[in-house]
Coordinates of C-alpha atoms in Angstrom, one line a residue:
M1 CA 0.0 0.0 0.0
K2 CA 2.9 2.3 0.9
R3 CA 4.6 1.6 -2.6
L4 CA 1.1 2.6 -4.3
A5 CA 1.0 5.7 -2.4
Q6 CA 4.5 6.7 -3.5
I7 CA 3.7 5.9 -7.2
L8 CA 0.5 8.0 -7.2
V9 CA 2.6 10.8 -5.5
F10 CA 5.3 10.8 -8.3
L11 CA 2.9 9.9 -11.1
P12 CA 2.3 13.9 -11.9
L13 CA 5.6 14.6 -11.7
L14 CA 6.6 11.9 -14.2
A15 CA 4.0 13.1 -16.5
T16 CA 5.2 16.6 -16.4
A17 CA 8.9 15.5 -16.8
S18 CA 8.3 14.2 -20.1
F19 CA 8.5 17.8 -21.6
A20 CA 12.1 18.2 -20.2
G21 CA 12.6 15.1 -22.6
P22 CA 12.7 11.3 -22.8
I23 CA 11.8 9.2 -19.9
F24 CA 11.9 5.5 -19.9
V25 CA 8.8 5.0 -17.7
N26 CA 5.5 4.0 -19.4
V27 CA 2.7 6.7 -18.3
P28 CA -0.5 6.1 -19.6
Y29 CA -0.8 9.6 -21.2
D30 CA 2.6 9.9 -22.8
K31 CA 0.8 10.3 -26.2
E32 CA -1.4 12.9 -25.0
I33 CA 1.5 14.6 -23.3
E34 CA 3.3 14.3 -26.6
R35 CA 0.5 16.1 -28.6
M36 CA 0.1 18.8 -26.4
Q37 CA 4.1 19.6 -26.4
Q38 CA 4.1 19.3 -30.1
Y39 CA 1.2 21.7 -30.3
L40 CA 2.6 24.1 -27.6
N41 CA 6.1 24.1 -29.7
S42 CA 4.1 24.9 -33.1
M43 CA 2.5 27.7 -31.4
V44 CA 5.6 29.0 -30.1
E45 CA 7.4 28.6 -33.4
S46 CA 4.7 30.4 -35.3
H47 CA 4.6 33.5 -33.0
M48 CA 8.4 33.7 -33.0
G49 CA 8.1 33.8 -36.5
A50 CA 5.7 37.0 -36.6
P51 CA 7.2 40.1 -38.1
A52 CA 6.8 42.2 -34.8
I53 CA 9.7 40.1 -33.2
A54 CA 11.4 38.4 -36.2
N55 CA 14.4 40.8 -36.1
Y56 CA 14.8 40.9 -32.1
N57 CA 18.5 39.6 -32.7
Y58 CA 19.4 40.8 -36.1
P59 CA 21.9 41.7 -37.2
R60 CA 24.3 39.0 -35.5
T61 CA 27.3 40.6 -34.0
N62 CA 30.6 39.9 -33.0
I63 CA 32.7 42.6 -31.0
Q64 CA 36.2 42.2 -29.8
D65 CA 37.8 44.4 -27.5
T66 CA 41.5 44.3 -27.5
T67 CA 44.4 46.4 -25.9
D68 CA 44.4 49.2 -28.6
K69 CA 40.9 48.8 -30.7
I70 CA 37.7 47.6 -30.6
I71 CA 36.6 45.4 -33.6
I72 CA 32.6 44.9 -34.5
E73 CA 31.4 42.9 -37.4
F74 CA 27.7 42.9 -38.2
D75 CA 26.3 40.0 -40.4
L76 CA 24.2 42.1 -42.7
A77 CA 24.0 39.3 -45.9
G78 CA 21.7 40.5 -48.5
V79 CA 21.5 44.1 -47.4
D80 CA 22.7 46.6 -49.9
K81 CA 25.2 49.5 -48.7
K82 CA 23.1 52.0 -49.5
D83 CA 20.4 50.8 -47.3
I84 CA 22.8 50.8 -44.2
N85 CA 23.0 53.9 -41.7
L86 CA 26.0 54.1 -39.1
S87 CA 26.2 56.8 -36.4
I88 CA 27.9 57.2 -33.2
D89 CA 26.4 59.9 -30.6
D90 CA 28.4 62.3 -27.9
H91 CA 27.8 59.3 -25.2
H92 CA 29.6 56.7 -27.3
V93 CA 26.4 54.6 -28.3
L94 CA 27.3 53.0 -31.8
N95 CA 23.7 53.0 -33.8
L96 CA 23.2 50.9 -36.7
S97 CA 20.0 50.6 -38.8
G98 CA 18.7 49.9 -41.9
K99 CA 16.7 47.8 -44.2
K100 CA 16.5 44.4 -45.9
E101 CA 14.4 44.4 -48.8
Q102 CA 12.6 41.3 -50.1
K103 CA 12.8 40.5 -53.6
V104 CA 9.4 39.7 -55.1
E105 CA 9.4 36.4 -56.6
E106 CA 7.2 34.6 -58.8
K107 CA 6.0 31.3 -57.7
D108 CA 3.9 28.9 -59.4
K109 CA 0.5 27.5 -57.7
D110 CA 2.3 25.2 -55.6
G111 CA 5.2 27.4 -54.3
N112 CA 3.9 28.1 -50.9
Y113 CA 6.2 28.2 -47.9
I114 CA 6.8 25.6 -45.6
R115 CA 9.0 27.4 -43.1
K116 CA 10.3 31.0 -43.7
E117 CA 13.2 32.0 -41.7
I118 CA 15.2 34.7 -43.6
F119 CA 14.6 38.2 -41.9
F120 CA 13.2 41.1 -44.2
G121 CA 12.4 44.4 -43.1
S122 CA 13.7 47.4 -41.1
F123 CA 16.3 47.0 -38.3
Q124 CA 18.2 48.8 -35.5
K125 CA 20.9 48.0 -33.0
A126 CA 22.7 50.2 -30.5
I127 CA 26.1 49.2 -28.7
Q128 CA 27.3 51.0 -25.8
L129 CA 31.2 51.7 -26.5
P130 CA 33.7 52.6 -23.5
E131 CA 34.7 56.2 -23.0
N132 CA 38.3 55.8 -24.1
I133 CA 37.6 55.7 -28.0
I134 CA 39.0 57.7 -30.6
T135 CA 35.9 58.3 -32.7
D136 CA 37.5 60.4 -35.3
K137 CA 39.7 57.6 -36.3
L138 CA 37.1 55.0 -36.6
Q139 CA 37.2 52.7 -40.1
T140 CA 34.6 50.7 -41.8
Q141 CA 34.7 48.4 -44.4
Y142 CA 31.9 46.4 -46.1
D143 CA 32.9 43.1 -47.5
K144 CA 30.6 40.3 -48.8
G145 CA 27.6 41.1 -46.4
I146 CA 29.8 41.7 -43.1
L147 CA 30.2 45.3 -41.7
H148 CA 34.0 45.5 -40.2
I149 CA 34.2 48.5 -37.9
T150 CA 37.2 49.3 -36.2
I151 CA 37.7 51.8 -33.6
P152 CA 40.9 52.7 -32.0
K153 CA 41.2 53.2 -28.1
K154 CA 43.1 55.9 -26.0
A155 CA 45.5 54.5 -23.3
V156 CA 43.6 54.7 -20.1
K157 CA 45.3 56.5 -17.4
K158 CA 45.7 54.5 -14.2
P159 CA 44.7 56.6 -11.3
Q160 CA 47.5 57.9 -9.2
V161 CA 47.2 56.4 -5.6
K162 CA 48.9 58.6 -2.9
N163 CA 49.6 57.2 0.6
I164 CA 48.5 59.1 3.6
P165 CA 50.5 58.5 6.6
I166 CA 48.7 58.1 9.8
N167 CA 50.1 59.8 12.8

C-alpha cells in the first residue's frame, strides 16, 4: 500500500517531466502529453516567426575588445550598402540601422512556403562603447555582407594612489 501511495505521488511529476525530454517510464498519458507538447511548440514557433519580433537579434554581431582597438562585425548578408546607416553619438553609443528588402519572386501555384526564416524589413541595433575610444579614427569596411568596424582606443590613465601617513 505504501508503494502504491509513492507511485501516485510521483506520477504527476513523471508526466510533467516528459516535457523536458525522453523518460523511460510507461505513463498512460504519454501520447496525449506528446501531442500537447507538439502543439505548444508549434504555437511558440509560429509566434516567434511573427514580423513584429522576428528581428529581435538581427543583425548578428561579433565584438572584440583588444588593448588598442575595438573590432565590431555585423552580419548583414543581403543588405545593400546604401540601405545601412551608421552613427555614433556624444555618449559613445554606436547606432546601426537599415533595411533588408525582399525581392519579389514569382511562384507557381504550389509554391507555398513550409518555413520562412530569412529576415526582411527594418532593423536597428545600438552598442554602448567605452569612454576611451577615438571616434575620429573609426574605420569601416563592407565586404561580402559583413560590416567591419575598427575603433582605436586611447590609453587609459591609471589613477595615481597617494599614500597618506597615519600619525
